[in-house]
Structures are given as structure tokens and as C-alpha cells.
Coordinates of C-alpha atoms in Angstrom, one line a residue:
M12 CA 64.4 123.7 118.4
N13 CA 66.0 120.3 118.6
I14 CA 66.1 118.7 122.0
P15 CA 68.3 115.6 122.3
A16 CA 66.3 112.5 123.1
A17 CA 68.2 111.9 126.3
C18 CA 67.3 115.4 127.5
R19 CA 63.5 115.2 126.9
N20 CA 61.6 115.1 130.2
R21 CA 59.3 112.2 131.1
P22 CA 56.5 112.7 133.6
G23 CA 57.6 112.2 137.2
R24 CA 61.3 112.3 136.3
S25 CA 63.7 114.8 137.9
V26 CA 64.1 117.8 135.6
H27 CA 66.8 119.5 137.6
G28 CA 69.8 120.2 135.6
G29 CA 69.5 117.5 132.9
I30 CA 66.7 119.3 130.9
R31 CA 68.2 122.7 131.0
I32 CA 68.6 124.4 127.7
V33 CA 72.3 125.2 126.9
A34 CA 73.5 128.2 125.1
A35 CA 74.8 126.0 122.3
L36 CA 71.3 125.4 120.9
A37 CA 72.1 127.3 117.8
S38 CA 69.4 125.6 115.9
V39 CA 66.8 128.1 117.3
V40 CA 65.8 130.6 114.8
L41 CA 65.7 134.2 116.0
L42 CA 62.9 136.3 114.8
A43 CA 61.9 139.9 115.6
S44 CA 60.4 139.9 119.1
C45 CA 56.8 140.7 119.7
T46 CA 56.0 143.9 121.6
A47 CA 55.5 142.7 125.1
R48 CA 54.7 144.3 128.5
D49 CA 56.5 143.2 131.6
V50 CA 54.7 141.1 134.1
P51 CA 53.2 143.1 137.0
A52 CA 53.4 141.8 140.5
P53 CA 50.2 139.7 141.1
H54 CA 47.5 141.1 143.3
P55 CA 47.7 139.7 146.7
S56 CA 44.5 138.1 147.9
P57 CA 42.6 139.6 150.8
T58 CA 43.6 136.8 153.0
A59 CA 47.3 136.7 152.0
S60 CA 50.0 138.1 154.1
A61 CA 52.1 141.0 153.0
T62 CA 54.9 138.6 152.0
A63 CA 52.6 136.8 149.5
E64 CA 53.7 139.0 146.6
V65 CA 55.8 137.3 144.0
T66 CA 59.4 138.3 144.3
A67 CA 62.8 137.1 143.1
T68 CA 62.9 134.8 146.2
P69 CA 59.6 133.0 146.3
E70 CA 58.3 131.5 149.6
A71 CA 59.7 128.0 150.0
S72 CA 56.4 126.2 149.6
T73 CA 54.8 128.5 147.1
F74 CA 54.7 127.7 143.4
T75 CA 54.1 130.6 141.0
F76 CA 53.1 129.8 137.5
G77 CA 52.8 132.2 134.5
T78 CA 49.7 131.6 132.4
A79 CA 49.0 132.9 128.9
A80 CA 45.4 134.0 129.7
D81 CA 42.9 134.3 132.6
P82 CA 40.6 131.3 133.1
R83 CA 37.1 131.9 131.7
T84 CA 35.3 129.9 134.3
L85 CA 36.3 127.6 137.2
D86 CA 33.3 125.3 136.6
P87 CA 35.0 122.6 134.5
A88 CA 31.7 121.3 133.1
L89 CA 31.2 124.7 131.4
A90 CA 34.8 125.3 130.4
N91 CA 36.5 124.5 127.1
D92 CA 39.8 126.4 127.5
T93 CA 43.2 125.4 128.7
E94 CA 43.7 128.0 131.3
S95 CA 40.4 127.2 133.0
Y96 CA 41.3 123.5 133.1
R97 CA 44.8 124.3 134.3
V98 CA 43.3 125.7 137.5
T99 CA 40.3 123.3 138.0
Q100 CA 42.3 120.2 137.8
Q101 CA 44.1 121.3 140.9
V102 CA 40.8 121.8 142.8
L103 CA 38.6 119.0 141.4
Q104 CA 39.0 115.4 140.3
G105 CA 37.2 112.8 138.2
L106 CA 36.4 109.2 138.6
V107 CA 39.3 108.4 136.2
G108 CA 42.9 109.7 136.2
V109 CA 45.7 109.7 133.7
D110 CA 48.9 107.6 133.9
P111 CA 51.8 110.0 133.9
L112 CA 53.9 107.9 131.6
T113 CA 51.4 106.5 129.1
S114 CA 48.4 108.8 129.3
E115 CA 46.3 105.8 129.7
P116 CA 43.3 105.9 132.1
T117 CA 44.0 105.0 135.7
A118 CA 42.0 104.8 139.0
L119 CA 41.4 108.1 140.8
L120 CA 38.1 108.7 142.6
A121 CA 36.9 105.4 141.3
E122 CA 39.1 102.5 142.6
S123 CA 37.9 100.2 139.8
W124 CA 35.3 99.7 137.0
E125 CA 33.8 96.9 135.1
E126 CA 32.2 97.0 131.6
K127 CA 28.8 95.1 131.4
D128 CA 25.9 94.7 128.9
D129 CA 28.2 94.9 125.8
G130 CA 29.5 98.3 126.8
R131 CA 26.1 99.8 127.8
T132 CA 26.8 99.8 131.5
Y133 CA 29.9 100.6 133.5
A134 CA 29.9 99.7 137.2
F135 CA 32.3 101.9 139.2
T136 CA 33.6 101.1 142.7
L137 CA 34.4 104.4 144.5
R138 CA 37.0 105.4 147.1
E139 CA 35.7 105.5 150.6
D140 CA 38.2 107.9 152.2
V141 CA 37.3 111.1 150.3
V142 CA 35.6 114.3 151.3
F143 CA 34.8 117.4 149.4
Q144 CA 36.5 120.7 150.4
D145 CA 33.3 121.9 152.0
G146 CA 33.2 118.9 154.3
E147 CA 30.5 117.1 152.4
P148 CA 31.0 113.4 151.8
F149 CA 32.1 112.0 148.4
D150 CA 29.8 109.0 147.6
A151 CA 27.7 107.4 144.9
E152 CA 24.9 109.9 145.3
A153 CA 27.4 112.8 144.6
V154 CA 28.7 111.1 141.5
C155 CA 25.2 110.6 140.1
A156 CA 24.2 114.2 141.0
N157 CA 27.1 115.4 138.8
F158 CA 26.2 113.1 135.8
D159 CA 22.6 114.1 136.0
R160 CA 23.5 117.7 136.2
W161 CA 25.7 117.5 133.1
Y162 CA 22.9 115.7 131.2
T163 CA 20.2 118.2 132.2
L164 CA 22.2 121.4 131.7
P165 CA 19.7 124.0 130.5
A166 CA 20.3 125.7 127.2
G167 CA 21.0 129.0 129.0
A168 CA 24.0 127.4 130.9
R169 CA 25.4 126.2 127.6
S170 CA 25.4 129.5 126.0
G171 CA 28.7 131.2 125.0
T172 CA 30.4 127.9 124.0
A173 CA 30.1 126.2 120.7
S174 CA 30.2 122.7 122.2
L175 CA 30.8 121.2 125.7
P176 CA 32.7 118.0 126.4
F177 CA 29.5 116.3 127.7
K178 CA 28.0 116.7 124.2
D179 CA 31.2 115.7 122.4
V180 CA 31.2 112.4 124.3
F181 CA 27.5 111.7 124.9
R182 CA 26.3 113.5 121.7
A183 CA 23.4 115.4 123.3
F184 CA 21.7 116.7 126.4
S185 CA 18.3 115.9 127.9
D186 CA 16.5 118.1 125.5
Q187 CA 17.4 115.6 122.8
P188 CA 17.0 112.3 124.6
E189 CA 16.6 110.4 121.3
V190 CA 20.1 111.4 120.3
S191 CA 21.9 111.3 123.7
L192 CA 23.9 108.2 124.6
Y193 CA 23.5 108.9 128.3
S194 CA 20.8 106.7 129.8
G195 CA 21.3 107.3 133.5
C196 CA 23.3 107.0 136.7
T197 CA 22.3 104.8 139.6
A198 CA 23.8 104.5 143.0
T199 CA 23.9 100.7 143.6
G200 CA 25.5 101.2 147.0
K201 CA 27.0 104.0 149.1
Y202 CA 30.2 103.7 147.2
S203 CA 29.1 102.0 143.9
V204 CA 27.7 103.5 140.8
D205 CA 26.2 102.1 137.5
L206 CA 26.6 104.4 134.6
K207 CA 24.2 103.4 131.8
L208 CA 24.4 104.2 128.1
T209 CA 22.1 103.7 125.2
S210 CA 25.0 102.2 123.1
R211 CA 28.7 101.7 123.6
I212 CA 31.2 104.5 123.8
T213 CA 34.5 102.7 123.4
G214 CA 36.6 105.7 124.6
L215 CA 34.3 106.5 127.6
I216 CA 36.8 105.6 130.3
S217 CA 39.5 107.6 128.6
A218 CA 37.1 110.5 128.2
L219 CA 36.1 110.5 131.9
A220 CA 39.7 111.4 132.6
A221 CA 39.2 114.8 130.9
P222 CA 39.0 117.7 133.3
A223 CA 35.5 118.5 132.2
F224 CA 34.2 115.4 134.0
A225 CA 35.6 116.3 137.4
I226 CA 33.1 115.8 140.3
S227 CA 31.9 118.9 142.2
S228 CA 30.3 119.0 145.6
P229 CA 26.5 118.8 145.0
A230 CA 25.9 121.1 148.0
A231 CA 28.3 123.7 146.5
L232 CA 26.6 123.3 143.0
E233 CA 23.2 124.1 144.6
A234 CA 24.5 126.9 146.8
G235 CA 26.3 128.5 143.9
A236 CA 23.4 128.2 141.5
A237 CA 25.7 126.5 139.1
D238 CA 23.4 126.3 136.1
E239 CA 22.4 130.1 136.3
L240 CA 24.9 132.4 134.6
S241 CA 23.9 135.3 136.7
E242 CA 27.2 137.0 137.0
S243 CA 29.6 138.7 134.5
R244 CA 33.4 138.4 134.8
E245 CA 35.6 140.2 132.3
G246 CA 32.7 140.1 129.9
V247 CA 32.1 136.4 130.4
E248 CA 28.7 135.1 131.8
I249 CA 29.4 132.9 134.7
S250 CA 27.6 131.4 137.7
R251 CA 28.5 132.0 141.3
Y252 CA 29.7 128.4 141.5
G253 CA 32.0 129.1 138.5
Q254 CA 33.8 131.6 140.7
A255 CA 34.1 129.3 143.7
P256 CA 34.4 125.6 142.7
V257 CA 34.5 122.8 145.4
G258 CA 36.0 119.5 144.7
T259 CA 38.1 116.7 146.1
G260 CA 41.5 117.8 144.7
P261 CA 44.8 118.7 146.6
F262 CA 44.2 122.4 146.4
E263 CA 41.2 124.7 147.1
L264 CA 40.5 128.1 145.9
A265 CA 41.7 131.0 148.0
S266 CA 41.0 133.9 145.7
W267 CA 40.4 134.8 142.0
Q268 CA 41.2 138.3 141.0
P269 CA 41.8 139.7 137.5
G270 CA 45.2 138.4 136.5
T271 CA 45.7 136.2 139.5
V272 CA 44.3 132.9 140.9
E273 CA 45.5 131.7 144.3
L274 CA 45.1 128.2 145.7
S275 CA 46.0 126.7 149.1
F276 CA 46.5 123.1 150.0
F277 CA 43.4 121.3 151.2
D278 CA 44.2 119.7 154.6
G279 CA 41.6 117.1 154.2
Y280 CA 43.0 115.8 150.9
W281 CA 42.9 112.0 150.7
G282 CA 46.0 111.6 148.6
E283 CA 49.7 112.6 148.6
R284 CA 50.3 116.0 150.1
G285 CA 53.4 116.9 148.2
E286 CA 55.6 120.0 148.9
I287 CA 53.5 122.8 147.6
D288 CA 51.3 124.6 150.1
R289 CA 50.3 127.5 147.9
V290 CA 49.8 128.0 144.2
V291 CA 49.7 131.4 142.4
F292 CA 48.7 131.6 138.8
T293 CA 49.6 135.0 137.3
T294 CA 48.5 136.0 133.8
I295 CA 51.2 137.1 131.4
P296 CA 49.9 137.0 127.8
S297 CA 53.2 137.6 126.0
P298 CA 55.6 134.6 125.9
D299 CA 58.5 137.0 125.9
S300 CA 57.3 138.6 129.1
R301 CA 56.8 135.2 130.7
A302 CA 60.4 134.3 129.8
R303 CA 61.7 137.6 131.4
A304 CA 59.6 137.0 134.5
L305 CA 61.1 133.5 134.9
T306 CA 64.6 134.7 134.3
A307 CA 64.1 137.4 136.9
G308 CA 62.8 134.9 139.5
R309 CA 59.3 136.4 139.6
I310 CA 57.7 133.1 138.6
D311 CA 58.8 129.4 139.0
G312 CA 57.6 128.3 135.6
Y313 CA 55.4 128.9 132.6
D314 CA 53.9 127.2 129.6
F315 CA 54.1 127.7 125.8
V316 CA 57.7 128.6 125.3
S317 CA 58.1 130.5 121.9
V318 CA 61.0 130.2 119.5
D319 CA 61.9 133.8 120.3
S320 CA 62.2 133.2 124.0
A321 CA 64.1 130.0 123.8
V322 CA 67.6 131.4 123.2
D323 CA 67.3 133.7 126.2
L324 CA 66.2 130.8 128.3
A325 CA 69.2 128.9 127.1
R326 CA 71.6 131.6 127.9
N327 CA 70.2 131.8 131.5
G328 CA 70.4 128.0 132.0
L329 CA 66.7 127.6 132.7
Q330 CA 64.9 124.3 132.3
F331 CA 63.0 123.3 129.2
L332 CA 60.3 120.6 129.4
Q333 CA 58.9 119.2 126.2
R334 CA 55.5 117.6 125.8
D335 CA 54.8 114.9 123.2
P336 CA 52.6 116.6 120.5
Y337 CA 48.9 116.2 121.1
S338 CA 47.3 119.2 119.5
V339 CA 46.5 120.3 116.0
L340 CA 46.6 123.8 114.5
Y341 CA 44.1 124.4 111.7
L342 CA 42.8 127.0 109.3
G343 CA 39.0 127.1 109.6
L344 CA 36.9 127.8 106.5
N345 CA 33.4 129.2 106.9
E346 CA 31.2 127.7 104.2
D347 CA 28.4 130.2 105.0
F348 CA 30.6 133.0 103.6
P349 CA 30.0 133.5 99.9
G350 CA 32.2 131.4 97.7
V351 CA 33.8 129.3 100.4
D352 CA 31.1 126.7 99.9
N353 CA 32.7 125.9 96.5
V354 CA 35.1 123.0 96.9
L355 CA 37.4 124.4 94.2
F356 CA 37.9 127.5 96.3
R357 CA 38.7 125.3 99.4
E358 CA 41.1 123.2 97.3
A359 CA 42.8 126.4 96.1
V360 CA 43.3 127.4 99.8
A361 CA 44.8 123.9 100.6
H362 CA 47.3 124.1 97.7
A363 CA 48.2 127.7 98.5
I364 CA 49.6 126.9 101.9
D365 CA 53.2 126.0 102.4
K366 CA 53.1 124.2 105.7
D367 CA 56.9 123.8 106.0
S368 CA 57.4 127.5 105.5
L369 CA 54.7 128.3 108.1
I370 CA 56.4 126.0 110.6
D371 CA 60.0 127.1 110.0
G372 CA 61.1 129.6 112.6
R373 CA 57.6 130.0 114.2
F374 CA 57.3 126.6 116.0
L375 CA 59.8 124.6 118.0
N376 CA 61.7 122.0 116.0
G377 CA 59.9 118.7 116.0
T378 CA 56.7 120.3 114.9
K379 CA 55.4 118.4 111.9
P380 CA 53.0 119.4 109.1
A381 CA 49.6 117.9 109.5
R382 CA 47.8 116.0 106.8
Q383 CA 44.8 115.0 109.1
F384 CA 43.3 116.1 112.4
I385 CA 44.3 113.0 114.3
P386 CA 47.8 113.0 115.9
E387 CA 50.2 110.3 115.1
K388 CA 50.2 109.1 118.7
L389 CA 46.8 107.5 118.2
G390 CA 47.9 105.3 115.4
V391 CA 45.4 106.2 112.7
S392 CA 46.8 105.8 109.2
G393 CA 46.8 108.8 107.0
E394 CA 47.6 106.9 103.8
R395 CA 44.1 107.5 102.3
V396 CA 44.2 111.2 103.2
E397 CA 44.5 113.5 100.2
D398 CA 47.8 115.4 100.6
Y399 CA 47.3 118.9 99.2
G400 CA 50.9 119.7 98.6
Y401 CA 52.0 123.3 98.2
D402 CA 51.5 124.2 94.5
L403 CA 51.1 127.9 93.9
D404 CA 50.2 127.6 90.2
L405 CA 47.5 124.9 90.9
A406 CA 46.1 127.1 93.7
K407 CA 45.8 130.1 91.3
D408 CA 44.1 127.9 88.6
L409 CA 41.7 126.4 91.1
L410 CA 40.8 129.9 92.4
T411 CA 40.1 131.1 89.0
R412 CA 38.0 128.1 88.2
S413 CA 36.0 128.6 91.4
G414 CA 34.7 131.9 90.1
Y415 CA 36.3 133.9 93.0
D416 CA 35.7 137.6 92.2
G417 CA 38.4 139.2 94.4
R418 CA 36.1 140.2 97.2
P419 CA 37.8 140.8 100.5
L420 CA 37.9 137.7 102.7
P421 CA 37.8 138.4 106.4
F422 CA 40.5 136.4 108.2
Y423 CA 40.1 136.3 112.0
Y424 CA 43.1 135.6 114.2
P425 CA 43.7 135.9 117.9
R426 CA 46.0 138.4 119.6
N427 CA 47.9 138.4 122.9
V428 CA 47.7 134.7 123.7
S429 CA 49.7 131.5 123.5
R430 CA 48.2 128.1 123.1
A431 CA 49.7 124.6 122.8
Y432 CA 48.8 124.6 119.1
L433 CA 49.7 128.3 118.5
P434 CA 52.5 129.9 120.5
S435 CA 52.7 133.1 118.4
P436 CA 49.4 133.6 116.6
E437 CA 50.2 137.0 115.0
K438 CA 53.3 135.5 113.3
A439 CA 51.4 132.5 112.1
Y440 CA 48.7 134.7 110.7
A441 CA 51.2 137.0 108.9
E442 CA 52.7 134.1 107.1
L443 CA 49.4 132.5 106.1
S444 CA 48.1 135.8 104.9
R445 CA 51.2 136.3 102.8
Q446 CA 50.9 132.9 101.2
L447 CA 47.1 133.3 100.5
T448 CA 47.6 136.8 99.1
E449 CA 50.4 135.4 96.8
A450 CA 47.9 132.8 95.4
G451 CA 45.3 135.5 94.6
F452 CA 43.1 135.7 97.6
T453 CA 42.2 139.2 98.9
I454 CA 42.7 139.0 102.7
K455 CA 41.0 141.3 105.1
P456 CA 42.7 141.0 108.6
V457 CA 40.4 140.8 111.6
P458 CA 42.5 140.6 114.8
V459 CA 40.5 139.8 117.9
E460 CA 41.9 139.9 121.5
W461 CA 41.8 136.4 123.0
S462 CA 40.5 137.8 126.2
D463 CA 37.6 139.3 124.3
G464 CA 36.2 135.9 123.5
Y465 CA 38.0 135.0 120.3
A466 CA 37.2 131.3 120.5
A467 CA 33.5 131.9 121.0
T468 CA 33.5 134.5 118.3
V469 CA 34.9 132.1 115.6
Q470 CA 32.8 129.1 116.8
Q471 CA 29.6 130.9 116.0
S472 CA 27.9 132.2 112.8
G473 CA 29.5 135.4 111.5
D474 CA 30.9 137.4 108.6
R475 CA 34.2 135.6 108.2
A476 CA 35.9 133.5 105.5
F477 CA 38.9 132.2 107.5
H478 CA 40.0 131.8 111.1
L479 CA 43.0 130.5 112.9
L480 CA 42.4 128.0 115.7
G481 CA 43.3 124.6 117.0
W482 CA 42.4 121.8 119.3
S483 CA 44.3 120.3 122.2
G484 CA 43.5 116.7 123.1
S485 CA 42.4 116.1 126.7
Y486 CA 42.1 112.2 126.5
D487 CA 43.6 109.4 124.5
D488 CA 41.1 108.6 121.7
P489 CA 40.7 109.7 118.1
D490 CA 37.1 110.7 118.8
N491 CA 38.6 113.5 121.0
F492 CA 39.6 115.2 117.8
V493 CA 37.3 114.4 114.9
G494 CA 34.3 113.8 117.1
A495 CA 34.8 117.1 118.9
L496 CA 35.4 119.0 115.8
F497 CA 33.2 117.4 113.2
G498 CA 30.8 115.0 115.1
S499 CA 27.9 117.4 114.6
Y500 CA 27.0 120.5 112.6
S501 CA 28.8 123.5 113.9
D502 CA 28.6 127.2 113.0
E503 CA 32.4 127.4 113.2
F504 CA 32.7 125.7 109.7
G505 CA 29.2 126.1 108.3
Y506 CA 29.7 122.5 107.3
D507 CA 26.8 120.1 107.1
D508 CA 27.7 116.5 106.4
P509 CA 25.2 114.0 107.8
Q510 CA 27.2 111.1 106.3
L511 CA 30.3 112.1 108.1
V512 CA 28.4 112.5 111.4
S513 CA 27.0 109.0 110.9
K514 CA 30.5 107.6 110.4
I515 CA 31.8 109.2 113.5
N516 CA 28.9 108.0 115.6
R517 CA 29.5 104.5 114.4
A518 CA 33.3 104.6 114.9
R519 CA 33.0 105.8 118.5
G520 CA 31.1 102.6 119.4
L521 CA 33.4 100.1 117.6
P522 CA 35.6 97.9 119.9
D523 CA 39.3 98.8 120.0
G524 CA 41.2 97.2 117.1
E525 CA 41.9 97.3 113.4
D526 CA 38.2 97.9 112.4
R527 CA 38.0 101.0 114.6
S528 CA 41.3 102.4 113.4
D529 CA 40.3 101.8 109.8
A530 CA 37.0 103.5 110.5
Y531 CA 38.8 106.7 111.8
A532 CA 41.2 106.5 108.8
D533 CA 38.1 106.6 106.5
I534 CA 36.7 109.6 108.5
S535 CA 40.0 111.4 108.0
A536 CA 39.9 110.7 104.3
Q537 CA 36.4 112.2 104.0
I538 CA 37.3 115.3 106.0
A539 CA 40.3 115.8 103.7
A540 CA 38.2 115.4 100.6
R541 CA 35.7 117.9 101.6
I542 CA 38.0 120.4 103.4
P543 CA 35.9 122.1 106.1
A544 CA 39.2 123.2 107.5
V545 CA 42.9 122.7 106.6
P546 CA 45.0 121.0 109.2
L547 CA 48.3 122.8 109.4
A548 CA 50.6 121.4 112.1
F549 CA 51.1 119.1 115.1
P550 CA 53.0 121.6 117.2
I551 CA 55.5 120.7 119.9
S552 CA 54.6 122.6 123.1
A553 CA 57.1 123.2 126.0
L554 CA 57.3 124.6 129.5
A555 CA 60.1 126.4 131.2
M556 CA 61.0 126.0 134.8
S557 CA 63.4 127.6 137.3
A558 CA 66.2 125.7 138.9
R559 CA 64.2 125.4 142.2
V560 CA 61.9 122.9 140.4
S561 CA 63.4 119.4 140.5
T562 CA 60.3 117.5 139.3
Y563 CA 57.3 118.6 137.3
P564 CA 54.6 116.2 136.0
V565 CA 54.7 116.8 132.3
S566 CA 51.7 115.4 130.4
P567 CA 50.8 115.4 126.7
V568 CA 47.1 116.0 127.8
M569 CA 48.2 118.6 130.3
N570 CA 47.1 116.5 133.3
E571 CA 49.6 118.4 135.4
V572 CA 48.6 118.5 139.1
F573 CA 50.9 120.5 141.3
N574 CA 51.1 118.3 144.4
R575 CA 53.3 116.2 142.2
I576 CA 55.9 119.0 141.9
D577 CA 59.2 118.6 143.9
L578 CA 61.1 121.7 144.8
A579 CA 64.8 121.6 145.2
D580 CA 64.9 123.6 148.4
V581 CA 61.9 122.1 150.2
E582 CA 61.9 119.0 152.5
P583 CA 59.0 116.5 151.7
R584 CA 56.0 116.9 153.9
P585 CA 54.4 113.9 155.5
T586 CA 51.0 112.8 154.3
P587 CA 48.5 113.6 157.1
S588 CA 47.1 110.4 158.8
G589 CA 43.4 109.7 159.0

């Protein structure tokens, strides 16, 4: 879908009227609709009144948002999925925030910071007017308690996820002290902290703006046995704290039931109150059902607009908010599967894929084919990256030369979910499967419900050749992409490349500038040459909003906190004094 530049929303800007899709958007390609169920009314919480149910005329200060999946945990340190972070960033905050216009790091719980010792120490000065939602004080001791908790996370707490953001940034936990870049956290005063590293992490401040580094109440962590995954929720192991997080954000958890999360405004919040008193997240896996719920007035907004839904949104005059692309879709290759370890086989895969055909009609216009895993926004040149153009004859020849014997190749793909990098996974799989089959691969489809732990399934060892997945950036640095995906050995790709890991470790410590950009360009070239996965697209993602939303804080890294929403029919509320 083409959105005129003058109509693209910028964070903090009014979206009322000016960003509405108009019915004349004939460039949207209509495809056969996915089978979709209508959205049920969300379950009211035990404390909610009888009028809390979502209706066509929402309560004036309630904002109801349709999500694509349930959160897996509300402990951000143990999360790695969009829907968990979407909730936790309303409840918890980190030392560093994100500028809504540039996505650059900005002050949040830390008022300022200073780099010392050639990047091996960061001195933070903290806000002094903050309390946690349980009444406990926010101070230097609380900050260090969180950093030390992340560093010492036991292996049992890290189970169920291929990698956690702390490891992506700091390389290792306390059980590998010789590898970890974390050296310690010291409270140098009641509201001052020194964070010490074993060597420079150039993107550290940007990384600390990611939702995984939000600060929890130490008292609540202890009371909820945060590091003990003693509970089970929808098949996911979770701690008691992961079901009842406590932070310093504008909203606190009111209830979490299957299909519904409800938040209420925290009266002790130190920042701007905003207009929203109550937030309801209701899970609607199908994008078509989310669109119908918005059109009917049952929700106020939703994420991951699909091509199929866009025309109906246009006809109903609803608002369309586009994010700058900051995610990558890829086809993962598992080199532990027989034959996939042959580079000729992987080259055959790369040449068999027609990325333009994959994108056409399945992604919003503006989505671009990807040659590398680092988005254009980060300014890393792709000139040295091998461009495996679509060439069916070459793909067939390479496949024959690889010795492929026609054995079935299990291809895993998710069902009933939308992601920023993959709004309609079933359709993307169908096209990729068609293309690979045409080149001579024998594809065995393996659909897995997203809610059944699809991401964890394909990120661990298993009997698969291919899988469809992607990565959404959460902070402004190339290491957030290649470091997270390829900075250490992972069972997802079965790809062991110590030289590449060494290059990534070196690049993350280089000062910003030409040398660092060149180092990441070299990393991209090496990944492309060895093909542990095929980057497919940098998708455009978009939200849709009702007319009652006049301002929504759109962010490429999804740093979208709902106290910054303005509703057209609500008078601003004063910020409480004291």
C-alpha cells in the first residue's frame, strides 16, 4: 500500500483525520481472506465493574487495543516477544528512554549519564522523585539489584528461550564470567550508580532503552520468586513475579486472564498522567478479525495491519499509522539437518527465492527485499553483500551439484499470529514453498500454532530444514540485529562460525564512526557468503486506530507508551502535584 509522504504519521503528531485511509487507495492488492473468527468480548477482571466490557461505545478514559497474541510473560527480563513487551513497557521503565522522533536514547529513570574509563564505566545520575507501584523507593540500590539479578540469572530461569537480551548485549551470564562484559554495578550514592564493564559496548546506552532492561521493584522480585519458574500459564513456564510485575511506569497491572490484560493508571506515577485511566489488551490472532473489531467499535486500535484488511479500513475511514521499517523477515536454514550443511544447497535456496514475488500482494507497499540483516536506517553499506538474485535454472543446477537426493525437507511456519516482520505467515509460507518446490526441493509443511511456542520450537535443535521467522529491532544499533542473531552459536541455525563471532565481538566495542560501520558491513558480507539464513524483506508495519484517537506515539522500535495517547473526546487531566 502506498501512503503519501504527507500522510505518514510521526510520533507525537495528531493522527486525527489526516492519516485516515481513503477508499481511493486502489493500489492495495486484494487476496483471498484468511479464515478468521470474530473477536469475543474480553473477560472482565474480578475488580472491574459491569460496564468494563468492551462495547461499541468505550468508556471515555479507557483505551482498548487488539493484540495478535497473548503475552508469554510479564517479566521483561525473561521475555523476547513483542506482545509481552507491549504490556510491560506500560508498567515498567528503564534508565534510558527513546526519543519519539529520532529513536535516539533519552533520559528516563536516569536523568543523565557519563562515560568513563574509555567506555568501561558509565556513571548514571537517577531521578529522585520516583517510587515503585508497591510503594518501595526507586534508588541506586534498586538499580544495582536489577543488574545483578540479570547477570546471575540461573540456567533454569533462562530455559524456554534461545537467547535473552542481557546475553545479546553483555555476551554471557555469571556462569561464564570470563566471557561476560558485565563487571558490576555500584551504588555511589543514594541516586547515583556506576555500571562497570570489562570492555566497551558502544551501543550500551541505546541497548538500555530496550524493554528487557526495565527496572523492577526488588521487593516484588523477591516476593514473587522471580527466578523460579514454578508456575505454568498456557503451557509456558513462568514465575509468580512474571504474572504480577511491579515497576515505575504510568500503568499498573489490574488483571491478566487468558485473552485479556487490564491495566489501570498508577496514581503515584512521577511523569505525565495523560488521558488514559484504563488500558485493556484483548487478543485477536487474525488481522481480519482485528479489523472488524475496530470497524465495529469494539476496540480503539490494533497493530499489524494486513493487505487484506486495508481496503475495508479505507472504506470505513479509519486511521492508518505507518512505522518506519525496523524489522527483518528471514528464512532460517538448519545446518544440522542432513544436506543443509552443504553451501551449494544453501546457495540453491537463495537463488530459488523470488523476493519481489513474495512481497507483492502479501506486504504493504514500501516493503523492500532484504540483501542483509541490518536495516537501511542504520546506515551499514550492503555493497559487499552477495546478492543472490532469483535464478531458477541456477538454483536447480546448484541443487543437483549439492547431491540433494529428494528427501522431504521439513519446513516450519507459524499459524494464527501477526508480527511486524510477518503479517500473514500462512501466505508467505505458501509462496516460499511454491518457489522452492519449483526449484526441485521436496517440501514437507510443518505448521505450528504461535501460541504453542513456535518461536522457542524453531530456536532449539530439532528435525527441521527450514523455518520462517524474523527479528524486530528494539534499539538503534546494528548489533541489535547481527549480534542478537549470529553473535554466538545457536541451535536455530546449527551454524558454528567462531570467526564471525569474533568479528561481532570486536565491532560492538568500536567507537561510532566509519570504522564501526565498515566492520558491520564486513560482518554482513560474511553472513551472506555462508548463508545461515536468507534475509527476505524489511517489512512495513502499520497500526489502525479509531477516530476517537487523536494522537498515538508511533515508534519504529515500538516504544509506544499509552499515557502519550490523546483521545478526541477526553479533556486532559492535570498531572498530580507532589
